[in-house]
């Protein structure tokens, strides 16, 4: 089996050798899915996985725009349309200086499996730009978003490809992007999700990824007759996903002690309660400040510069910032401090080493493609409401989100339970996600 997997990975490396994040994501899937393929004749010998690692389409384009000082700036834009066998391409847009084809291909590849897991008919895609929104004025953000959409609009559409937000793309950016799409196409359609509530957005969409990550962790804890009540939770990031993961953890009776951004983390031993979280939301979403400013407001807390929060004692860890933010050493620290559950809010935040350590210690570990799927699932619900020209209540959307997270958890158990009863959520999510897409691809022939 090892040889089959390594032959496959060698083949993928020939074409994508310069894309480490993409190779990392493919390797994780190959190690769990290839043994399944080999045991099942309907998939064996059809090169389904080999077809799945090649994007159906990869668009790269120039984005020229003028900054506030009148200087012409040039960025690179991308849209990766990875797989549309089970529905139109769906996945976020990331604006961050580190964005490149490797990062977007890893995200688009993961998205295919994640979207399949949601039970909704959505294919996988991802896009973005190496544009850095930090320190830009609202007008600069608007000019950039308009310039970006002036090319992207010809590649997307409500039945073709429906982008959403990701790192650096929140409701403000979705608004500017939507405005330009509407103007160029002269139509009002649900072509983007994460829209404002008065122009087609869904209730609970902003909360969905963070809430879903916690709902998934709740489902995992339930398998051990446990829950969030009284647990200490360590969270990384302080953006959209982190904020709502913190809110839901607090609502379920846990104590949240950390949040972070790319400059370091804050530790509040008294707990970041709902009022303090409100301060963080204002700081990050309205003032666009840094997390270090928290300690000025709450002097009993501390800011640890340049570090991640994984050395802090906790029961539950929710990595909600970015890829590869939790490595093997971090995993060792979490385990020796007694952590029993890790639910990924970010995409691929744990390295391969870290995942191995969690599995060896047999703690509850959920990969992002399962545990953070609530965001795209609720985007799917936004698309449904747009098509119906209808709006569900907050309670209705939240209930559907909970049910979807439960179903994803169930699929992971179905495909991921080991002989000794341990649930390997990585294996479960990869195989469950694969089966639905592979079946559709086989049914549709070689296209
Ligand atoms: P935001 O832009 O709202 O927040 C990102 C947070 O992560 C910020 O606190 C940011 O800090 C921090 N961060 C970003 N890059 C780094 C880095 N290189 N090192 C350390 N910290 C970093 O993004 P989201 O909350 O939307 O996304 C967070 C993660 O969740 C991403 O992995 C994303 O792909 C994933 N995700 C998001 C979904 C969504 O619905 N938004 C859906 C599913 C997954 P700083 O401000 O300093 O950059």
Tab-separated table of C-alpha atoms and ligand atoms in Angstrom:
chain	number	residue	atom	x	y	z
A	1	UNK	CA	0.000	0.000	0.000
A	2	UNK	CA	2.849	2.382	0.945
A	3	UNK	CA	4.275	1.939	-2.555
A	4	UNK	CA	0.983	2.728	-4.313
A	5	UNK	CA	0.623	5.889	-2.229
A	6	UNK	CA	4.195	7.019	-2.803
A	7	UNK	CA	3.952	6.311	-6.585
A	8	UNK	CA	0.828	8.463	-6.683
A	9	UNK	CA	2.472	11.266	-4.705
A	10	UNK	CA	5.557	11.133	-6.926
A	11	UNK	CA	3.309	11.668	-9.927
A	12	UNK	CA	1.628	14.650	-8.269
A	13	UNK	CA	5.053	16.059	-7.301
A	14	UNK	CA	6.266	16.033	-10.906
A	15	UNK	CA	3.589	18.540	-11.865
A	16	UNK	CA	3.341	20.469	-8.585
A	17	UNK	CA	6.785	20.169	-6.997
A	18	UNK	CA	6.970	23.879	-6.290
A	19	UNK	CA	3.673	23.955	-4.364
A	20	UNK	CA	4.360	22.710	-0.791
A	21	UNK	CA	0.973	23.528	0.759
A	22	UNK	CA	-0.869	21.857	-2.104
A	23	UNK	CA	1.309	18.744	-1.838
A	24	UNK	CA	0.714	18.659	1.933
A	25	UNK	CA	-3.058	18.686	1.429
A	26	UNK	CA	-2.915	16.024	-1.302
A	27	UNK	CA	-0.663	13.785	0.809
A	28	UNK	CA	-3.057	13.870	3.734
A	29	UNK	CA	-5.942	12.855	1.491
A	30	UNK	CA	-3.977	10.235	-0.469
A	31	UNK	CA	-2.851	8.421	2.681
A	32	UNK	CA	-6.425	7.810	3.785
A	33	UNK	CA	-8.314	7.630	0.489
A	34	UNK	CA	-5.992	5.393	-1.582
A	35	UNK	CA	-6.346	2.412	0.808
A	36	UNK	CA	-10.122	2.830	0.457
A	37	UNK	CA	-9.918	3.010	-3.355
A	38	UNK	CA	-7.796	-0.121	-3.494
A	39	UNK	CA	-10.446	-2.043	-1.543
A	40	UNK	CA	-13.327	-0.876	-3.763
A	41	UNK	CA	-13.486	-2.062	-7.365
A	42	UNK	CA	-15.782	0.710	-8.541
A	43	UNK	CA	-13.007	3.272	-7.888
A	44	UNK	CA	-9.895	1.176	-8.466
A	45	UNK	CA	-8.021	1.720	-11.728
A	46	UNK	CA	-10.101	4.745	-12.770
A	47	UNK	CA	-7.578	7.408	-11.766
A	48	UNK	CA	-10.321	9.319	-9.955
A	49	UNK	CA	-7.965	10.867	-7.391
A	50	UNK	CA	-5.494	11.774	-10.120
A	51	UNK	CA	-8.295	13.625	-11.884
A	52	UNK	CA	-9.323	15.306	-8.625
A	53	UNK	CA	-5.868	16.808	-7.971
A	54	UNK	CA	-5.889	18.636	-11.306
A	55	UNK	CA	-7.985	21.850	-11.221
A	56	UNK	CA	-10.699	21.972	-13.873
A	57	UNK	CA	-9.571	25.545	-14.481
A	58	UNK	CA	-7.056	27.962	-12.967
A	59	UNK	CA	-7.441	31.630	-13.819
A	60	UNK	CA	-4.687	34.118	-13.000
A	61	UNK	CA	-5.060	37.793	-13.817
A	62	UNK	CA	-3.590	41.263	-13.367
A	63	UNK	CA	-5.306	43.651	-10.965
A	64	UNK	CA	-4.214	47.277	-11.487
A	65	UNK	CA	-5.550	49.984	-9.213
A	66	UNK	CA	-4.637	53.462	-7.976
A	67	UNK	CA	-3.775	54.070	-4.298
A	68	UNK	CA	-4.626	57.207	-2.294
A	69	UNK	CA	-1.360	58.893	-3.223
A	70	UNK	CA	-2.100	58.473	-6.940
A	71	UNK	CA	0.440	55.655	-7.398
A	72	UNK	CA	-0.503	52.777	-9.708
A	73	UNK	CA	-0.392	49.428	-7.910
A	74	UNK	CA	-0.348	45.979	-9.483
A	75	UNK	CA	-1.487	42.785	-7.765
A	76	UNK	CA	-2.132	39.280	-8.954
A	77	UNK	CA	-5.650	37.820	-8.819
A	78	UNK	CA	-6.641	34.134	-9.010
A	79	UNK	CA	-9.660	31.896	-9.203
A	80	UNK	CA	-9.171	28.166	-9.000
A	81	UNK	CA	-12.132	26.128	-10.191
A	82	UNK	CA	-11.197	22.757	-8.785
A	83	UNK	CA	-14.149	20.423	-9.210
A	84	UNK	CA	-17.773	20.937	-10.263
A	85	UNK	CA	-18.990	17.318	-10.383
A	86	UNK	CA	-21.581	17.791	-7.633
A	87	UNK	CA	-22.469	21.469	-8.077
A	88	UNK	CA	-21.182	24.892	-9.086
A	89	UNK	CA	-17.725	25.865	-7.785
A	90	UNK	CA	-17.985	27.339	-4.306
A	91	UNK	CA	-15.269	28.668	-2.015
A	92	UNK	CA	-13.852	31.844	-0.569
A	93	UNK	CA	-11.597	34.648	-1.728
A	94	UNK	CA	-8.470	35.368	0.316
A	95	UNK	CA	-6.684	38.733	0.251
A	96	UNK	CA	-3.318	38.335	1.959
A	97	UNK	CA	0.292	39.043	0.868
A	98	UNK	CA	1.165	35.319	1.170
A	99	UNK	CA	-1.442	34.274	-1.405
A	100	UNK	CA	-0.050	32.248	-4.308
A	101	UNK	CA	-1.170	29.373	-6.538
A	102	UNK	CA	0.037	26.718	-4.059
A	103	UNK	CA	-1.962	28.094	-1.145
A	104	UNK	CA	-5.081	28.580	-3.234
A	105	UNK	CA	-4.784	25.116	-4.786
A	106	UNK	CA	-4.527	23.512	-1.338
A	107	UNK	CA	-7.562	25.496	-0.210
A	108	UNK	CA	-9.531	24.647	-3.385
A	109	UNK	CA	-8.658	20.950	-3.064
A	110	UNK	CA	-9.768	20.854	0.594
A	111	UNK	CA	-12.904	22.755	-0.371
A	112	UNK	CA	-14.000	19.976	-2.744
A	113	UNK	CA	-14.066	17.471	0.139
A	114	UNK	CA	-15.536	19.949	2.602
A	115	UNK	CA	-18.378	20.977	0.305
A	116	UNK	CA	-19.140	17.353	-0.426
A	117	UNK	CA	-19.387	16.690	3.328
A	118	UNK	CA	-21.945	19.466	3.868
A	119	UNK	CA	-24.608	17.340	2.116
A	120	UNK	CA	-25.337	20.325	-0.163
A	121	UNK	CA	-24.780	20.365	-3.965
A	122	UNK	CA	-21.626	22.482	-4.146
A	123	UNK	CA	-18.398	21.902	-6.064
A	124	UNK	CA	-15.086	23.321	-4.858
A	125	UNK	CA	-13.118	26.443	-5.738
A	126	UNK	CA	-11.003	29.142	-4.143
A	127	UNK	CA	-9.502	32.445	-5.165
A	128	UNK	CA	-7.936	35.637	-4.003
A	129	UNK	CA	-5.029	37.968	-4.373
A	130	UNK	CA	-1.656	38.851	-2.886
A	131	UNK	CA	-3.196	42.246	-2.046
A	132	UNK	CA	-2.625	43.234	1.614
A	133	UNK	CA	-5.703	44.975	3.076
A	134	UNK	CA	-3.799	45.965	6.269
A	135	UNK	CA	-3.342	49.722	6.549
A	136	UNK	CA	-5.398	50.472	3.427
A	137	UNK	CA	-8.132	53.128	3.485
A	138	UNK	CA	-11.770	52.200	2.740
A	139	UNK	CA	-11.414	53.930	-0.629
A	140	UNK	CA	-8.333	51.901	-1.501
A	141	UNK	CA	-10.138	48.685	-0.509
A	142	UNK	CA	-13.062	49.714	-2.715
A	143	UNK	CA	-10.854	50.524	-5.721
A	144	UNK	CA	-8.989	47.255	-5.355
A	145	UNK	CA	-12.184	45.174	-5.020
A	146	UNK	CA	-13.708	46.891	-8.046
A	147	UNK	CA	-10.572	46.283	-10.110
A	148	UNK	CA	-10.463	42.627	-8.978
A	149	UNK	CA	-14.102	42.038	-9.923
A	150	UNK	CA	-13.716	43.811	-13.274
A	151	UNK	CA	-11.861	40.668	-14.397
A	152	UNK	CA	-13.309	37.972	-12.112
A	153	UNK	CA	-16.913	38.681	-13.198
A	154	UNK	CA	-16.450	36.904	-16.545
A	155	UNK	CA	-15.476	33.634	-14.827
A	156	UNK	CA	-18.214	33.384	-12.178
A	157	UNK	CA	-22.011	33.362	-11.938
A	158	UNK	CA	-24.820	32.066	-9.692
A	159	UNK	CA	-24.893	28.725	-11.556
A	160	UNK	CA	-21.150	28.562	-12.321
A	161	UNK	CA	-19.037	29.735	-9.426
A	162	UNK	CA	-20.112	31.536	-6.249
A	163	UNK	CA	-17.193	33.035	-4.259
A	164	UNK	CA	-17.390	34.067	-0.587
A	165	UNK	CA	-15.059	35.590	2.035
A	166	UNK	CA	-11.918	34.190	3.667
A	167	UNK	CA	-8.878	35.815	5.298
A	168	UNK	CA	-8.944	39.545	4.514
A	169	UNK	CA	-12.340	39.372	2.810
A	170	UNK	CA	-15.297	40.207	5.058
A	171	UNK	CA	-18.629	41.889	4.496
A	172	UNK	CA	-17.047	45.208	3.481
A	173	UNK	CA	-15.080	43.576	0.658
A	174	UNK	CA	-18.015	41.346	-0.399
A	175	UNK	CA	-20.085	44.561	-0.709
A	176	UNK	CA	-17.598	46.241	-3.040
A	177	UNK	CA	-17.155	43.053	-5.078
A	178	UNK	CA	-20.918	42.542	-5.371
A	179	UNK	CA	-21.466	46.168	-6.400
A	180	UNK	CA	-19.085	45.875	-9.340
A	181	UNK	CA	-20.475	42.491	-10.433
A	182	UNK	CA	-24.043	43.866	-10.374
A	183	UNK	CA	-23.008	46.896	-12.422
A	184	UNK	CA	-21.078	44.904	-15.045
A	185	UNK	CA	-23.693	42.165	-15.474
A	186	UNK	CA	-26.743	44.373	-14.928
A	187	UNK	CA	-28.345	41.687	-12.792
A	188	UNK	CA	-29.003	41.107	-9.097
A	189	UNK	CA	-28.183	37.469	-8.377
A	190	UNK	CA	-26.733	35.441	-5.525
A	191	UNK	CA	-23.285	35.349	-7.129
A	192	UNK	CA	-21.441	35.938	-3.854
A	193	UNK	CA	-22.251	34.774	-0.335
A	194	UNK	CA	-21.552	36.591	2.910
A	195	UNK	CA	-23.636	39.511	1.657
A	196	UNK	CA	-25.180	42.144	3.938
A	197	UNK	CA	-28.573	41.294	5.416
A	198	UNK	CA	-30.436	43.983	3.463
A	199	UNK	CA	-29.074	42.847	0.081
A	200	UNK	CA	-29.421	39.087	0.043
A	201	UNK	CA	-27.285	37.911	2.967
A	202	UNK	CA	-28.298	35.158	5.362
A	203	UNK	CA	-28.706	35.434	9.093
A	204	UNK	CA	-26.031	33.383	10.927
A	205	UNK	CA	-23.609	33.439	7.949
A	206	UNK	CA	-21.070	35.637	9.821
A	207	UNK	CA	-21.285	33.342	12.855
A	208	UNK	CA	-21.457	30.056	10.943
A	209	UNK	CA	-17.822	28.933	10.670
A	210	UNK	CA	-16.981	29.673	14.307
A	211	UNK	CA	-20.284	28.302	15.643
A	212	UNK	CA	-19.957	25.235	13.404
A	213	UNK	CA	-16.440	24.524	14.669
A	214	UNK	CA	-17.763	24.509	18.221
A	215	UNK	CA	-20.856	22.449	17.292
A	216	UNK	CA	-18.519	19.895	15.742
A	217	UNK	CA	-16.372	19.811	18.896
A	218	UNK	CA	-19.574	19.400	20.939
A	219	UNK	CA	-20.480	16.377	18.804
A	220	UNK	CA	-17.020	14.903	19.342
A	221	UNK	CA	-17.179	15.479	23.108
A	222	UNK	CA	-20.635	13.875	23.215
A	223	UNK	CA	-19.109	10.575	22.022
A	224	UNK	CA	-17.310	10.594	25.387
A	225	UNK	CA	-20.328	11.842	27.381
A	226	UNK	CA	-18.597	15.190	27.770
A	227	UNK	CA	-19.371	18.825	26.832
A	228	UNK	CA	-18.063	22.439	26.923
A	229	UNK	CA	-19.364	23.290	30.397
A	230	UNK	CA	-16.492	24.461	32.619
A	231	UNK	CA	-13.798	23.700	30.030
A	232	UNK	CA	-10.849	26.017	29.362
A	233	UNK	CA	-10.569	26.890	25.673
A	234	UNK	CA	-7.549	28.247	23.823
A	235	UNK	CA	-8.284	29.966	20.512
A	236	UNK	CA	-5.884	31.365	17.900
A	237	UNK	CA	-6.815	34.198	15.549
A	238	UNK	CA	-9.143	37.084	16.303
A	239	UNK	CA	-10.908	37.395	12.965
A	240	UNK	CA	-14.298	36.179	11.878
A	241	UNK	CA	-13.881	32.492	12.739
A	242	UNK	CA	-12.093	33.039	16.060
A	243	UNK	CA	-14.609	35.623	17.273
A	244	UNK	CA	-17.641	33.400	16.798
A	245	UNK	CA	-15.872	30.253	17.999
A	246	UNK	CA	-15.217	32.225	21.198
A	247	UNK	CA	-18.823	33.439	21.407
A	248	UNK	CA	-20.311	29.947	21.046
A	249	UNK	CA	-17.785	28.451	23.515
A	250	UNK	CA	-18.856	31.068	26.072
A	251	UNK	CA	-22.548	30.419	25.416
A	252	UNK	CA	-21.915	26.734	26.139
A	253	UNK	CA	-20.345	27.530	29.515
A	254	UNK	CA	-16.639	27.361	28.679
A	255	UNK	CA	-13.886	29.799	29.653
A	256	UNK	CA	-11.923	31.264	26.720
A	257	UNK	CA	-8.440	32.421	27.733
A	258	UNK	CA	-6.599	33.360	24.509
A	259	UNK	CA	-6.983	35.058	21.133
A	260	UNK	CA	-4.222	36.040	18.716
A	261	UNK	CA	-3.232	37.703	15.474
A	262	UNK	CA	-0.098	37.593	13.376
A	263	UNK	CA	1.790	39.706	15.935
A	264	UNK	CA	1.218	37.452	18.980
A	265	UNK	CA	-1.417	36.263	21.452
A	266	UNK	CA	-3.241	37.640	24.466
A	267	UNK	CA	-3.782	35.537	27.582
A	268	UNK	CA	-6.520	36.493	30.016
A	269	UNK	CA	-6.504	34.108	32.994
A	270	UNK	CA	-9.812	35.585	34.211
A	271	UNK	CA	-11.412	34.627	30.903
A	272	UNK	CA	-12.459	36.618	27.844
A	273	UNK	CA	-16.162	36.991	28.641
A	274	UNK	CA	-18.907	38.223	26.289
A	275	UNK	CA	-18.305	41.871	27.199
A	276	UNK	CA	-14.563	41.576	26.539
A	277	UNK	CA	-15.311	39.742	23.309
A	278	UNK	CA	-17.511	42.647	22.237
A	279	UNK	CA	-14.509	44.907	22.751
A	280	UNK	CA	-12.392	42.579	20.555
A	281	UNK	CA	-15.058	42.577	17.828
A	282	UNK	CA	-15.136	46.370	17.763
A	283	UNK	CA	-11.351	46.545	17.845
A	284	UNK	CA	-10.877	44.103	14.954
A	285	UNK	CA	-13.964	44.725	12.799
A	286	UNK	CA	-14.521	48.476	13.152
A	287	UNK	CA	-11.225	50.012	14.253
A	288	UNK	CA	-9.163	47.368	12.431
A	289	UNK	CA	-6.732	47.402	15.365
A	290	UNK	CA	-4.251	44.852	16.718
A	291	UNK	CA	-5.021	42.238	19.394
A	292	UNK	CA	-2.194	43.638	21.584
A	293	UNK	CA	-4.474	46.627	22.307
A	294	UNK	CA	-6.598	44.272	24.466
A	295	UNK	CA	-4.139	44.557	27.376
A	296	UNK	CA	-4.570	48.353	27.536
A	297	UNK	CA	-8.292	47.803	28.127
A	298	UNK	CA	-7.822	44.763	30.415
A	299	UNK	CA	-4.495	45.259	32.270
A	300	UNK	CA	-4.770	41.940	34.167
A	301	UNK	CA	-4.173	40.135	30.879
A	302	UNK	CA	-0.877	39.773	29.037
A	303	UNK	CA	0.316	39.979	25.443
A	304	UNK	CA	2.949	37.509	24.252
A	305	UNK	CA	4.637	38.927	21.186
A	306	UNK	CA	5.423	36.768	18.175
A	307	UNK	CA	4.125	33.513	19.685
A	308	UNK	CA	1.171	31.200	19.217
A	309	UNK	CA	-1.031	30.259	22.214
A	310	UNK	CA	-0.496	26.478	22.220
A	311	UNK	CA	1.631	26.474	25.390
A	312	UNK	CA	-1.322	27.706	27.475
A	313	UNK	CA	-3.038	25.079	29.663
A	314	UNK	CA	-6.426	24.102	28.208
A	315	UNK	CA	-8.963	21.325	27.699
A	316	UNK	CA	-9.972	22.344	24.183
A	317	UNK	CA	-7.937	24.027	21.427
A	318	UNK	CA	-9.563	25.787	18.472
A	319	UNK	CA	-6.968	26.894	15.865
A	320	UNK	CA	-8.813	29.612	13.920
A	321	UNK	CA	-6.085	31.725	12.244
A	322	UNK	CA	-4.236	30.155	9.311
A	323	UNK	CA	-2.523	27.112	7.776
A	324	UNK	CA	0.391	25.376	9.537
A	325	UNK	CA	0.048	27.480	12.699
A	326	UNK	CA	0.221	24.430	15.004
A	327	UNK	CA	3.269	22.166	14.609
A	328	UNK	CA	4.477	18.969	16.247
A	329	UNK	CA	6.086	20.775	19.194
A	330	UNK	CA	2.877	22.710	19.787
A	331	UNK	CA	0.933	19.437	19.740
A	332	UNK	CA	3.306	17.997	22.361
A	333	UNK	CA	2.723	21.047	24.574
A	334	UNK	CA	-1.050	20.806	24.225
A	335	UNK	CA	-1.022	17.097	25.038
A	336	UNK	CA	1.249	17.435	28.045
A	337	UNK	CA	-1.010	20.203	29.350
A	338	UNK	CA	-4.004	17.854	29.208
A	339	UNK	CA	-5.800	19.022	26.066
A	340	UNK	CA	-8.504	16.474	25.105
A	341	UNK	CA	-10.041	17.996	21.997
A	342	UNK	CA	-8.812	19.967	18.969
A	343	UNK	CA	-11.356	21.261	16.460
A	344	UNK	CA	-9.884	23.175	13.509
A	345	UNK	CA	-11.666	26.418	12.598
A	346	UNK	CA	-8.953	27.403	10.123
A	347	UNK	CA	-7.978	25.425	7.025
A	348	UNK	CA	-5.088	22.980	7.614
A	349	UNK	CA	-3.787	24.787	10.748
A	350	UNK	CA	-2.173	21.596	12.106
A	351	UNK	CA	0.930	20.234	10.410
A	352	UNK	CA	1.240	16.550	9.548
A	353	UNK	CA	3.463	16.031	12.623
A	354	UNK	CA	0.915	17.616	14.910
A	355	UNK	CA	-1.925	15.464	13.558
A	356	UNK	CA	0.154	12.321	14.054
A	357	UNK	CA	0.758	13.259	17.683
A	358	UNK	CA	-2.954	13.881	18.290
A	359	UNK	CA	-3.806	10.540	16.693
A	360	UNK	CA	-1.108	8.663	18.622
A	361	UNK	CA	-2.458	10.144	21.863
A	362	UNK	CA	-5.985	9.200	20.695
A	363	UNK	CA	-7.499	12.546	21.594
A	364	UNK	CA	-10.471	14.025	19.744
A	365	UNK	CA	-9.119	15.734	16.632
A	366	UNK	CA	-11.223	17.231	13.815
A	367	UNK	CA	-9.666	18.427	10.549
A	368	UNK	CA	-10.907	21.762	9.207
A	369	UNK	CA	-12.568	20.233	6.186
A	370	UNK	CA	-15.089	18.668	8.582
A	371	UNK	CA	-15.159	21.044	11.548
A	372	UNK	CA	-15.130	24.376	9.712
A	373	UNK	CA	-17.599	23.292	7.014
A	374	UNK	CA	-20.389	25.215	8.751
A	375	UNK	CA	-19.319	28.402	6.966
A	376	UNK	CA	-19.695	27.077	3.460
A	377	UNK	CA	-22.784	25.095	4.474
A	378	UNK	CA	-24.460	28.326	5.554
A	379	UNK	CA	-23.268	29.937	2.335
A	380	UNK	CA	-25.162	27.102	0.642
A	381	UNK	CA	-28.204	28.063	2.716
A	382	UNK	CA	-27.724	31.683	1.615
A	383	UNK	CA	-27.745	30.501	-2.028
A	384	UNK	CA	-30.970	28.571	-1.416
A	385	UNK	CA	-32.645	31.611	0.150
A	386	UNK	CA	-31.482	33.788	-2.780
A	387	UNK	CA	-32.916	31.310	-5.293
A	388	UNK	CA	-36.196	31.130	-3.375
A	389	UNK	CA	-36.213	34.940	-2.972
A	390	UNK	CA	-36.922	34.155	0.677
A	391	UNK	CA	-35.362	34.655	4.110
A	392	UNK	CA	-35.215	32.176	6.958
A	393	UNK	CA	-35.119	33.308	10.602
A	394	UNK	CA	-31.982	33.223	12.724
A	395	UNK	CA	-33.298	30.190	14.605
A	396	UNK	CA	-34.112	28.325	11.384
A	397	UNK	CA	-30.629	28.843	9.915
A	398	UNK	CA	-28.902	28.013	13.201
A	399	UNK	CA	-30.961	24.808	13.502
A	400	UNK	CA	-30.032	23.777	9.933
A	401	UNK	CA	-26.361	24.544	10.677
A	402	UNK	CA	-26.493	22.341	13.789
A	403	UNK	CA	-28.106	19.514	11.834
A	404	UNK	CA	-25.502	19.744	9.055
A	405	UNK	CA	-22.634	19.657	11.564
A	406	UNK	CA	-24.214	16.593	13.154
A	407	UNK	CA	-24.522	14.895	9.772
A	408	UNK	CA	-20.884	15.656	8.942
A	409	UNK	CA	-19.887	14.206	12.305
A	410	UNK	CA	-21.946	11.098	11.581
A	411	UNK	CA	-20.280	10.664	8.144
A	412	UNK	CA	-16.868	10.898	9.815
A	413	UNK	CA	-17.859	8.121	12.208
A	414	UNK	CA	-19.211	5.994	9.355
A	415	UNK	CA	-15.951	6.092	7.396
A	416	UNK	CA	-13.440	6.869	10.142
A	417	UNK	CA	-14.034	4.438	13.013
A	418	UNK	CA	-10.965	2.277	13.645
A	419	UNK	CA	-11.152	-1.349	14.814
A	420	UNK	CA	-10.382	-0.282	18.402
A	421	UNK	CA	-13.303	2.195	18.353
A	422	UNK	CA	-11.129	5.333	18.003
A	423	UNK	CA	-12.648	7.780	15.529
A	424	UNK	CA	-10.087	8.949	12.980
A	425	UNK	CA	-11.892	12.079	11.806
A	426	UNK	CA	-9.229	12.766	9.156
A	427	UNK	CA	-9.817	9.412	7.509
A	428	UNK	CA	-13.590	9.729	7.968
A	429	UNK	CA	-13.804	13.201	6.426
A	430	UNK	CA	-11.517	12.378	3.519
A	431	UNK	CA	-13.297	9.171	2.522
A	432	UNK	CA	-16.834	10.511	3.050
A	433	UNK	CA	-15.971	13.629	1.024
A	434	UNK	CA	-14.301	11.571	-1.692
A	435	UNK	CA	-17.084	9.012	-2.189
A	436	UNK	CA	-19.773	11.530	-3.154
A	437	UNK	CA	-17.562	13.428	-5.612
A	438	UNK	CA	-16.055	10.247	-7.083
A	439	UNK	CA	-19.496	8.702	-7.630
A	440	UNK	CA	-20.629	11.835	-9.483
A	441	UNK	CA	-17.472	11.885	-11.607
A	442	UNK	CA	-17.857	8.232	-12.528
A	443	UNK	CA	-21.530	8.728	-13.389
A	444	UNK	CA	-20.686	11.663	-15.667
A	445	UNK	CA	-17.931	9.882	-17.594
A	446	UNK	CA	-14.501	11.135	-18.543
A	447	UNK	CA	-14.924	14.886	-18.976
B	1	LIG	P1	-9.963	36.890	9.118
B	1	LIG	O1	-9.229	37.654	8.093
B	1	LIG	O2	-11.249	37.404	9.627
B	1	LIG	O3	-9.019	36.596	10.377
B	1	LIG	C1	-7.810	35.921	10.228
B	1	LIG	C2	-7.125	35.877	11.579
B	1	LIG	O4	-5.989	35.025	11.470
B	1	LIG	C3	-6.609	37.225	12.014
B	1	LIG	O5	-6.609	37.287	13.413
B	1	LIG	C4	-5.194	37.211	11.453
B	1	LIG	O6	-4.303	38.090	12.108
B	1	LIG	C5	-4.794	35.789	11.698
B	1	LIG	N1	-3.767	35.411	10.743
B	1	LIG	C6	-3.831	35.473	9.389
B	1	LIG	N2	-2.674	35.079	8.835
B	1	LIG	C7	-1.866	34.753	9.873
B	1	LIG	C8	-0.557	34.269	9.955
B	1	LIG	N3	0.171	34.034	8.856
B	1	LIG	N4	-0.048	34.034	11.195
B	1	LIG	C9	-0.785	34.263	12.311
B	1	LIG	N5	-2.042	34.733	12.286
B	1	LIG	C10	-2.569	34.972	11.095
B	1	LIG	O7	-10.150	35.404	8.492
B	1	LIG	P2	-11.164	34.273	8.909
B	1	LIG	O8	-11.406	34.320	10.369
B	1	LIG	O9	-12.305	34.321	7.979
B	1	LIG	O10	-10.329	32.962	8.522
B	1	LIG	C11	-9.485	32.295	9.458
B	1	LIG	C12	-9.235	30.879	8.987
B	1	LIG	O11	-10.484	30.190	8.856
B	1	LIG	C13	-8.557	30.748	7.620
B	1	LIG	O12	-7.750	29.593	7.630
B	1	LIG	C14	-9.730	30.522	6.677
B	1	LIG	O13	-9.349	29.863	5.488
B	1	LIG	C15	-10.602	29.642	7.552
B	1	LIG	N6	-12.000	29.578	7.171
B	1	LIG	C16	-12.765	30.710	7.125
B	1	LIG	C17	-14.104	30.623	6.796
B	1	LIG	C18	-14.997	31.805	6.849
B	1	LIG	O14	-16.228	31.605	6.733
B	1	LIG	N7	-14.514	33.026	7.064
B	1	LIG	C19	-14.703	29.339	6.391
B	1	LIG	C20	-13.838	28.195	6.574
B	1	LIG	C21	-12.534	28.337	6.925
B	1	LIG	P3	-3.817	39.447	11.381
B	1	LIG	O15	-4.989	40.375	11.516
B	1	LIG	O16	-2.621	39.859	12.109
B	1	LIG	O17	-3.541	39.081	9.947
